[in-house]
Coordinates of C-alpha atoms in Angstrom, one line a residue:
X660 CA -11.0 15.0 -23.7
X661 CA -10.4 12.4 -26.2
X662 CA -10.5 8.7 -25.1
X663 CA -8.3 6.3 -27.0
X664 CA -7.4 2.8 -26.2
X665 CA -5.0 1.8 -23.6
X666 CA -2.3 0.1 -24.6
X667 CA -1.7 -3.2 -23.5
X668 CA -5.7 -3.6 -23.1
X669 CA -8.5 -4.5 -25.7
X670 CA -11.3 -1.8 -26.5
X671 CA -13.8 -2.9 -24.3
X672 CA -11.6 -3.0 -21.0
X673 CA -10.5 0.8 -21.9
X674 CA -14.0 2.0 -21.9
X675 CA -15.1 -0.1 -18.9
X676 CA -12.3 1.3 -16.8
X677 CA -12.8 4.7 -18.0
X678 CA -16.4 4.2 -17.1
X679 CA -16.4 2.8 -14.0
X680 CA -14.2 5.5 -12.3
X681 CA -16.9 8.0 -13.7
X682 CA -19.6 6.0 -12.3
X683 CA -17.9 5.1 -9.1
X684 CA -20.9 4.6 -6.2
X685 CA -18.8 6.1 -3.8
X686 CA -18.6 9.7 -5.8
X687 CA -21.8 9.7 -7.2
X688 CA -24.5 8.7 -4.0
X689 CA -24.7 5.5 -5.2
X690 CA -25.1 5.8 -8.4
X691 CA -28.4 8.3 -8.0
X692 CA -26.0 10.9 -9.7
X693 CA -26.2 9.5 -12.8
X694 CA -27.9 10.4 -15.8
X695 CA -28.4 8.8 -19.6
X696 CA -29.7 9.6 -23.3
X697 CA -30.4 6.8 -25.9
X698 CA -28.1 4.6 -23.8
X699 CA -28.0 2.4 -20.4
X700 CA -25.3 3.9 -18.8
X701 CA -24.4 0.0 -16.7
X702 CA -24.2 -1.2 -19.9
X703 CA -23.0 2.2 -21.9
X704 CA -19.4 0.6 -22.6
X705 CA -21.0 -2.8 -24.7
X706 CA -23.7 -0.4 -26.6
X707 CA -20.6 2.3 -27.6
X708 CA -18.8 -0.7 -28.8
X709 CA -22.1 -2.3 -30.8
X710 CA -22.7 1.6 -32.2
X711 CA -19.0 1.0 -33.6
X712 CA -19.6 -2.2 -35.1
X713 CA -22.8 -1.0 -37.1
X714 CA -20.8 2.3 -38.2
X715 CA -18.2 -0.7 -40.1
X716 CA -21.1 -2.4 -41.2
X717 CA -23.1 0.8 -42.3
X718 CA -19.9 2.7 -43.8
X719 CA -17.4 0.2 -44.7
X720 CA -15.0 2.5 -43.2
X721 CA -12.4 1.3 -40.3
X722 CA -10.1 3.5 -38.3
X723 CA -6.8 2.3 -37.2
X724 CA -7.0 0.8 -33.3
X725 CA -4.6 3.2 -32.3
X726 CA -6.4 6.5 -33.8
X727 CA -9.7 5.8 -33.2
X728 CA -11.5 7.3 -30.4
X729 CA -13.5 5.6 -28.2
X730 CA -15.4 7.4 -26.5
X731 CA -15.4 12.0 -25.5
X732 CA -15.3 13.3 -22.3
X733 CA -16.5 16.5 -20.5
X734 CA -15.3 17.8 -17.0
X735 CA -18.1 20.6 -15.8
X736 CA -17.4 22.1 -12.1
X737 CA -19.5 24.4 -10.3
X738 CA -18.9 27.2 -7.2
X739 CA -18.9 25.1 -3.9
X740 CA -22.3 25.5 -2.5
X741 CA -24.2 27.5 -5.6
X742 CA -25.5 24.4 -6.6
X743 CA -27.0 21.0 -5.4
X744 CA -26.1 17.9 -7.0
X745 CA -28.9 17.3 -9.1
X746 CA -29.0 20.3 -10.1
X747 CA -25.9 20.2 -11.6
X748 CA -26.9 16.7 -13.0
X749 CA -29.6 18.6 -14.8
X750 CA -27.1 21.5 -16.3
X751 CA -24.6 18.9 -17.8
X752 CA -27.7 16.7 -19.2
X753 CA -28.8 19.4 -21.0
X754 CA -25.5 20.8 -22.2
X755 CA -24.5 17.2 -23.7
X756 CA -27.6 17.6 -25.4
X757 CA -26.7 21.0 -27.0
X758 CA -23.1 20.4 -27.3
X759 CA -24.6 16.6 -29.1
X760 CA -27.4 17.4 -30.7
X761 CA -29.0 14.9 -29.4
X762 CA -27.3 12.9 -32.4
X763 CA -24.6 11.0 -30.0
X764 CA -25.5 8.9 -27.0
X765 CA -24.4 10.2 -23.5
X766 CA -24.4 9.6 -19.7
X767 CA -24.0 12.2 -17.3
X768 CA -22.3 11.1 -14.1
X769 CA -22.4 14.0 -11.1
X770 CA -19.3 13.5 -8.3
X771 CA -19.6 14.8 -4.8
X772 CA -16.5 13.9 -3.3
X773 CA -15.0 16.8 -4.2
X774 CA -15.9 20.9 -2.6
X775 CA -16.7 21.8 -5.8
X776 CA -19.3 19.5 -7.5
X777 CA -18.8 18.9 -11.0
X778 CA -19.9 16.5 -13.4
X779 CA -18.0 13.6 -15.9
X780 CA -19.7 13.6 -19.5
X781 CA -19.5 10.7 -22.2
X782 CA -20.3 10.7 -25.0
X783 CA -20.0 8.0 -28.4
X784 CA -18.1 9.5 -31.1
X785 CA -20.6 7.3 -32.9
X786 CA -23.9 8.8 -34.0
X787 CA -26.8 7.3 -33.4
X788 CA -27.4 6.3 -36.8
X789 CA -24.0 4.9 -37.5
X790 CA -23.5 6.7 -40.2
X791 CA -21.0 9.5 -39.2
X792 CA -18.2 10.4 -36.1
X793 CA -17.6 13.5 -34.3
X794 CA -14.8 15.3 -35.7
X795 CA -12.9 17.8 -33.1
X796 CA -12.4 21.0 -34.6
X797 CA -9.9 23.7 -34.1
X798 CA -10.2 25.8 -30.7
X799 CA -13.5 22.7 -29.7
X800 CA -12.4 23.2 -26.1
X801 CA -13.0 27.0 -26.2
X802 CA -16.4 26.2 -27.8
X803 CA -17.7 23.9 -25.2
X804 CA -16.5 26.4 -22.6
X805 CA -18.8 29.4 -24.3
X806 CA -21.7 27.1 -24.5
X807 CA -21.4 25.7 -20.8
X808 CA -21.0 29.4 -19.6
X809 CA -24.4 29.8 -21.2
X810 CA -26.0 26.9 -19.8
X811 CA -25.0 27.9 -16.5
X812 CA -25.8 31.5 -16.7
X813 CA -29.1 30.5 -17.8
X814 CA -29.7 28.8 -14.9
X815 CA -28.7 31.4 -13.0
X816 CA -24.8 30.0 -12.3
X817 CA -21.4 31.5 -11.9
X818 CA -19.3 31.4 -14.9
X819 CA -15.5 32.3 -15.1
X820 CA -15.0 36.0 -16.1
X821 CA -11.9 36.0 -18.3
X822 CA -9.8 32.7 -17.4
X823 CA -5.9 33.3 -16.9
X824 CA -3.7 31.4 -18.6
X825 CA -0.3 29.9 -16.9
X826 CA 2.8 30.2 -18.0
X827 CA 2.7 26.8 -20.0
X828 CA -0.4 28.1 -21.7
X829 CA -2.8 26.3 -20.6
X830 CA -6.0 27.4 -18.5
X831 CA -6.1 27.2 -14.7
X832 CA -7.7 24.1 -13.5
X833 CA -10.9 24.9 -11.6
X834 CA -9.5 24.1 -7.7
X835 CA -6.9 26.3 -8.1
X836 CA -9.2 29.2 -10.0
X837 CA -11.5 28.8 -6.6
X838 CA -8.5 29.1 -4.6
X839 CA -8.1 25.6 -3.6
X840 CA -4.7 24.8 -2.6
X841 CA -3.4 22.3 -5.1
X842 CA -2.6 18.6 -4.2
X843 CA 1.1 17.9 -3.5
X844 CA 3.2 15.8 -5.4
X845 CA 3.1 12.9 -3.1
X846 CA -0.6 13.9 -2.8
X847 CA -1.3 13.2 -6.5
X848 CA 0.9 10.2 -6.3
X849 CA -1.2 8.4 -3.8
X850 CA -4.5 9.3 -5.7
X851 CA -3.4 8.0 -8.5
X852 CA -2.2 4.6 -7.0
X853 CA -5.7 4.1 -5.0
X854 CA -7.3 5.1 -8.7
X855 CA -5.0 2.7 -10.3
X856 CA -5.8 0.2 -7.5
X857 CA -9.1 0.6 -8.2
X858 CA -9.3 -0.7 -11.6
X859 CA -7.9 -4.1 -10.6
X860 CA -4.4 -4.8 -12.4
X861 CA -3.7 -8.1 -13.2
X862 CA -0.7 -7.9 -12.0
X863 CA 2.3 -5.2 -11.2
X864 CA 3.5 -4.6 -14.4
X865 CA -0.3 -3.6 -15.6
X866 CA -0.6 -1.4 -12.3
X867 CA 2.8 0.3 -13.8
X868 CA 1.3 0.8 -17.1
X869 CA -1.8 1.9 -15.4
X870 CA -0.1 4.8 -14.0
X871 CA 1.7 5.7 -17.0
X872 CA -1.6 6.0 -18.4
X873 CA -2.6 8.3 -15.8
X874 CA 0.2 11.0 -16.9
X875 CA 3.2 9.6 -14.6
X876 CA 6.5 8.9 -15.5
X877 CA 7.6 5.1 -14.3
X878 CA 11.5 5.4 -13.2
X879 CA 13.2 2.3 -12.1
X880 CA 16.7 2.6 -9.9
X881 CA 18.8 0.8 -8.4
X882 CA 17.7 -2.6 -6.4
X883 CA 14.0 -2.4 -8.1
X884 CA 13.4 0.9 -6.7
X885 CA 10.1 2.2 -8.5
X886 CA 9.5 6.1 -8.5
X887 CA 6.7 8.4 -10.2
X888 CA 7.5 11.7 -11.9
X889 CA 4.1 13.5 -12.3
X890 CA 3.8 16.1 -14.8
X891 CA 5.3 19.1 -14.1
X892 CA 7.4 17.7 -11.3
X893 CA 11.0 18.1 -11.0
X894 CA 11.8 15.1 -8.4
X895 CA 10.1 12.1 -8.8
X896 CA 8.8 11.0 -5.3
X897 CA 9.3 7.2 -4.5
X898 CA 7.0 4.4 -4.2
X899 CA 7.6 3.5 -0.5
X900 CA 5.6 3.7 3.0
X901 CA 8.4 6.3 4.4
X902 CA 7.5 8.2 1.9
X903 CA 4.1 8.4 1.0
X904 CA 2.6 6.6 4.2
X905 CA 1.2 2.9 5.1
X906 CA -0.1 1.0 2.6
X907 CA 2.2 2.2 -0.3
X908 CA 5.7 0.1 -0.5
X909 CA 5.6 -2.5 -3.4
X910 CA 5.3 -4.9 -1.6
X911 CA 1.8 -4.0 0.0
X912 CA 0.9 -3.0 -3.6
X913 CA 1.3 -6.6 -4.8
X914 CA -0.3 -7.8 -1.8
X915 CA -3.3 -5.5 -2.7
X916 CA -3.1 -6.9 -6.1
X917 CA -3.1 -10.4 -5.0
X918 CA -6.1 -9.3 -2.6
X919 CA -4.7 -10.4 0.2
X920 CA -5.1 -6.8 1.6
X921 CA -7.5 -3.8 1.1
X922 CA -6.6 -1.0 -1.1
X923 CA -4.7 1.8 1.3
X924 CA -6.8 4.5 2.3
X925 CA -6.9 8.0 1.8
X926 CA -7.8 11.1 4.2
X927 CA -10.0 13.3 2.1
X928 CA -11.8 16.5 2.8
X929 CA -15.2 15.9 1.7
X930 CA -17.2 18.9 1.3
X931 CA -18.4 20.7 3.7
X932 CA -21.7 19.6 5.4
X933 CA -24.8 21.7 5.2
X934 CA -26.2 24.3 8.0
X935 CA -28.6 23.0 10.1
X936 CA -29.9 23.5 13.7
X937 CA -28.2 20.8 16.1
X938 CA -29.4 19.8 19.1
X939 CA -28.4 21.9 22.2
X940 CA -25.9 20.7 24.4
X941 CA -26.5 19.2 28.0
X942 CA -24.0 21.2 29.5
X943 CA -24.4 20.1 33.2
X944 CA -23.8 15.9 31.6
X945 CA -20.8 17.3 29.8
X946 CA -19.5 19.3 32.9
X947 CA -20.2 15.7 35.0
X948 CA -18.1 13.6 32.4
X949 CA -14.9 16.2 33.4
X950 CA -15.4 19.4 30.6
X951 CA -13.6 22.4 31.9
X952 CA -14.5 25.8 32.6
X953 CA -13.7 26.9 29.0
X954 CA -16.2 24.0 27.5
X955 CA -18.7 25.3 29.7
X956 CA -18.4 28.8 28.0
X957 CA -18.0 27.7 25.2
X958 CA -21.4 24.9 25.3
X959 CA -23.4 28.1 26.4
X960 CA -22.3 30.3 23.6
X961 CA -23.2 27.4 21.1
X962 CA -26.6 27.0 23.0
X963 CA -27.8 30.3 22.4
X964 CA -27.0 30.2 18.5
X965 CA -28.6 26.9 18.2
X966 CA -31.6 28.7 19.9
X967 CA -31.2 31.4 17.8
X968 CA -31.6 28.9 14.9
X969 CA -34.2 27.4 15.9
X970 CA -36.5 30.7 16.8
X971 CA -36.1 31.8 13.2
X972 CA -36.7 28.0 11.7
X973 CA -40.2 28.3 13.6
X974 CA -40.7 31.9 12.2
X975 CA -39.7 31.1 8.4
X976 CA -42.2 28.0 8.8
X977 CA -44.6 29.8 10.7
X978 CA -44.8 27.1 13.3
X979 CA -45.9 29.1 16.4
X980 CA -46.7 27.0 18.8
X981 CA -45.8 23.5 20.2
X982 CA -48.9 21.5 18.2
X983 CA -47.9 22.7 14.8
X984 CA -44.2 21.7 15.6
X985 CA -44.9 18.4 16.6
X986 CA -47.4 17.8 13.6
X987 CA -44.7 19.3 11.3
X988 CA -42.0 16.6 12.1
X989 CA -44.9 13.8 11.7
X990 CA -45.5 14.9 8.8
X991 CA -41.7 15.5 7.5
X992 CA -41.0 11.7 8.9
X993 CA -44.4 10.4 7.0
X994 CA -43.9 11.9 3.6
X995 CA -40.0 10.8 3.7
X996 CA -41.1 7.2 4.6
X997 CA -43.9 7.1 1.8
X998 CA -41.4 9.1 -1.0
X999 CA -38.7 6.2 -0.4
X1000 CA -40.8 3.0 -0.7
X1001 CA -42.4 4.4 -3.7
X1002 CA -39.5 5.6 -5.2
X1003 CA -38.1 1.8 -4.8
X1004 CA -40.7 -0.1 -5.6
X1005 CA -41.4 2.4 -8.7
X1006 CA -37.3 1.5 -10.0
X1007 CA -37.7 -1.9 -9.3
X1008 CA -41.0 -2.9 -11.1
X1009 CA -41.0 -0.8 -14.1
X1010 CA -39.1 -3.0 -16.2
X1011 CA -42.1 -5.7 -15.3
X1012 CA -44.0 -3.2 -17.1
X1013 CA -41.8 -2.6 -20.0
X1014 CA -41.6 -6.6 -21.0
X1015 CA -45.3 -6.7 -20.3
X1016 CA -45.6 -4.1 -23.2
X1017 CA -42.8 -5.9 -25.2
X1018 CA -45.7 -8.8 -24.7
X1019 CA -49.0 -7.0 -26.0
X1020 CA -50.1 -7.6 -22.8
X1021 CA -50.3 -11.2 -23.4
X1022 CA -52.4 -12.5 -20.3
X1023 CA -49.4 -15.5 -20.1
X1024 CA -47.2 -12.9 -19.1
X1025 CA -49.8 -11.2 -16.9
X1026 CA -50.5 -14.5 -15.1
X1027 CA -46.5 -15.1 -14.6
X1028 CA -46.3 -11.7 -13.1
X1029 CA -49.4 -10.1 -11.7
X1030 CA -47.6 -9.4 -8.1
X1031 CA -45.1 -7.3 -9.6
X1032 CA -47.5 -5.2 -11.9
X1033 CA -49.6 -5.1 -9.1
X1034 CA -46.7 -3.0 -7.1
X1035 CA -45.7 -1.3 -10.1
X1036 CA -49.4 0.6 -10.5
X1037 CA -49.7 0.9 -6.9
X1038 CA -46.1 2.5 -6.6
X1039 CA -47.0 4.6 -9.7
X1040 CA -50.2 5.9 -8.1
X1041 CA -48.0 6.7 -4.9
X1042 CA -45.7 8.7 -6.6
X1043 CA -48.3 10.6 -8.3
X1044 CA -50.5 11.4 -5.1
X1045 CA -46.8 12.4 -3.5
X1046 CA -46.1 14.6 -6.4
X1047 CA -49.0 16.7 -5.6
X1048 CA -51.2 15.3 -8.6
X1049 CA -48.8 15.8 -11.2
X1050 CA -49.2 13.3 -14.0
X1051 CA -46.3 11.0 -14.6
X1052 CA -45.9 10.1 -18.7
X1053 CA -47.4 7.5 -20.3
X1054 CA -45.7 4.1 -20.0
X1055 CA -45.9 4.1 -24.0
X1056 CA -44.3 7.4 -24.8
X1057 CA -41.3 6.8 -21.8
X1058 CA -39.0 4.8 -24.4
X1059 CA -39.2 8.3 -26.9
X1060 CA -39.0 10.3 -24.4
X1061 CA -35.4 9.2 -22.2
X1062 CA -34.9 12.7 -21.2
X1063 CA -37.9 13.8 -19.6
X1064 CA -38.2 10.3 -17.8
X1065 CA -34.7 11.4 -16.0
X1066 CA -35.5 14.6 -15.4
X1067 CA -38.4 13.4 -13.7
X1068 CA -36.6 10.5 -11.7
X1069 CA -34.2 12.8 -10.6
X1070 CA -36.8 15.5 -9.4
X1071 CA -38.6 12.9 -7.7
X1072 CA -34.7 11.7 -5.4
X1073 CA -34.3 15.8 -5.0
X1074 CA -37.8 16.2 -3.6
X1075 CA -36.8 12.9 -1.5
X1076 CA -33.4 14.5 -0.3
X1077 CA -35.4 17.7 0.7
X1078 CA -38.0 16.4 2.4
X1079 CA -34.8 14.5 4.3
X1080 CA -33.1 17.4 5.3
X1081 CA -36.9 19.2 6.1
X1082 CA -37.3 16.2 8.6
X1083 CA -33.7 16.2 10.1
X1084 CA -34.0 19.8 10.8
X1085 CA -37.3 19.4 12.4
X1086 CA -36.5 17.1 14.7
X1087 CA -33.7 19.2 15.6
X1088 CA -35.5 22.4 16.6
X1089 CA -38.2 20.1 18.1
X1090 CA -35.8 19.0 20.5
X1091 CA -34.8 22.3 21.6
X1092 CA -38.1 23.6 21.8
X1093 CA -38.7 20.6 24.3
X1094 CA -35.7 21.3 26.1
X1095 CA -36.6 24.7 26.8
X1096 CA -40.3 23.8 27.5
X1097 CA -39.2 21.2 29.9
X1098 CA -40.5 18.1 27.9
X1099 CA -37.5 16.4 27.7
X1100 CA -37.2 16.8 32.1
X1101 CA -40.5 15.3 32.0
X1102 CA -40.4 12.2 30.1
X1103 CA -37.3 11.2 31.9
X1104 CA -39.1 11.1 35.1
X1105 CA -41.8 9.1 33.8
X1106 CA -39.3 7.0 32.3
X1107 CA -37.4 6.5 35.6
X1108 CA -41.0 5.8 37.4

């Protein structure tokens, strides 16, 4: 996709909006998802525009504002549940790279709000040495698609076999290949007001043209009645709460606008969560608090799964009796503890590091700061003992090396996240196994003596 500016707006506030809805916190686990190369991507939208600049400088050569494009973007999706999400952080990386050539900075920006994770790629047009643009080139879109299908088969992904054209001639989106049924009109409508929304319009008339910008049709009627016409749409569905719900007449749209009210909310199916083994039910506490007959048989039923589950966690870990259980949840909770504060204290002091390089290690700077580089050595040697002894690069070589700096960072958060989900489960089946050993009868009675 080619970005271009947005009329009515200057050059940097196109790429910042553009930008922030790829890097929204809320789709992307707070910003974890998110990968760079020879950029910052909180600050990607100044450096694109500074990488313009020096291209003028360089060159002498100056687009027209209206043709030039800003930035290029990539939409890669994956098969709900083949992949996790930094794993798929790590395919498009390495795809921008090869799709690049590592001659155009790029940030990699992985969404999980969807069922299918998929990942928003930017890239400048601008290389790196200001000397040149990328040029699109005839069937480019069929070429990116042959070269993701090889990262991801590669990696041992699903790829589409043969995508079918529609009848307008343009290749099924990826929800409805997957068999996702497809947003409705008024559906799409709402997403794209709470996107608009989003972005902060000045006023009305820039929410309007933020929507037009978004591929829908603004038609006024009678009486100042606004209505959207979405692409491919016969009827245009109408801005108003009867219609589309709470939250959506004009009038609460200016009101969000004015901020005297929160942006309307949308019910979403997030995907779905991961298997685990729950706790079993008390059924005789449920029964007390007025369950029926069919709960009950239904409680029991679930029990025995969850039992079930639990037997063949104990097996696959080959915890077989109650000691190793127990140690085996202290040590889940431990190493999740340690992995977090290291991994904070790691993010936060490095740049401490970095400007005491950019010093010479000038003992000034030393003196000013010795607390912080004292927890930036002691978080580093942390993270290595957690890593099992693996090595973390050089502070010196980490500036030439952006790639394999993220790759690590984002092997260390997917080690964190497993050793999460080790600990959650843990404590799960521990709690069984003292329900059916009778610990859990036991320390209630000493608790009520």
């Amino acid at each position: 996709m080619t970005h271009h500016i947005s009329k009515g707006e200057t050059v940097a506030q196109s790429l910042k909006d553009r930008f922030d809805y790829g890097q929204n916190p809320e789709k992307t686990q707070g910003g974890e998802l998110i990968s760079s190369y020879e950029c910052d991507h909180r600050t990607a939208d100044a450096e694109f525009l500074l990488a313009k600049a020096k291209y003028k400088a360089v060159t002498g050569r100056e687009q027209r504002r209206d043709a030039d494009v800003l930035c290029y973007q990539i939409r890669q999706s994956f098969r709900p549940g083949e992949i996790t999400p930094e794993e798929a952080n790590r395919v498009g990386y390495e795809t921008a790279m090869r799709w690049t050539k590592g001659k155009h900075a790029f940030f990699v920006a992985t969404h999980t709000d969807r069922q299918h994770i998929h990942n928003h790629i930017y890239y400048n047009s601008t290389t790196l040495d200001y000397t040149g643009k990328f040029r699109d080139f005839f069937r480019s879109a069929a070429a990116l698609r042959r070269l993701s299908d090889r990262v991801c088969l590669e990696h041992d992904l699903s790829v589409i076999q043969n995508p079918k054209l529609h009848s307008k001639g343009r290749f099924l989106h990826y929800g409805q290949w997957i068999g996702e049924r497809p947003p409705s009109a008024k559906q799409r409508v709402r997403l794209a007001v709470v996107a608009a929304l989003g972005k902060r319009p000045a006023d009305f008339a820039a929410f309007l043209r933020l929507m037009e910008e978004s591929g829908f049709a603004v038609k006024r009627g009678r009486g100042g009645v606004i209505s959207f016409l979405a692409p491919g749409q016969d009827k245009p569905t109408r801005l108003r709460s009867s219609t589309l719900g709470p939250g959506f007449d004009p009038e609460d749209i200016r009101a969000v606008i004015a901020g005297e009210r929160p942006i309307p909310e949308l019910s979403q199916e997030g995907p779905p969560p991961p298997r685990r083994v729950d706790l079993i039910i008390d059924i005789q506490n449920r029964l007390a608090q007025g369950k029926g007959p069919a709960y009950e048989r239904w409680a029991k039923v679930y029990n025995i799964k969850q039992m079930a589950a639990a037997l063949l966690y104990l097996r696959e870990h080959g915890l077989t009796d109650y000691a190793a259980l127990s140690a085996s949840t202290e040590a889940a909770l431990s190493h999740t503890a340690q992995l977090m504060g290291a991994v904070v204290q790691y993010a936060k002091t490095r740049p401490v590091f970095d400007g005491y390089k950019a010093a010479r290690y000038s003992k000034k700077y030393l003196a000013q700061h010795e607390a912080e580089l004292s927890d930036y050595r002691a978080a580093k040697a942390a993270m290595s003992d957690l890593l099992g002894g693996a090595k973390l690069p050089k502070m010196d070589a980490l500036k030439k090396q952006r790639r394999e700096l993220a790759e690590k960072k984002k092997a260390l958060y997917a080690e964190y996240r497993k050793a999460q989900a080790d600990m959650r489960e843990a404590v799960a089946v521990k709690g069984n196994i003292d329900c059916l050993l009778g610990h859990t009868d036991e320390r209630n009675k000493a608790q009520e003596r």
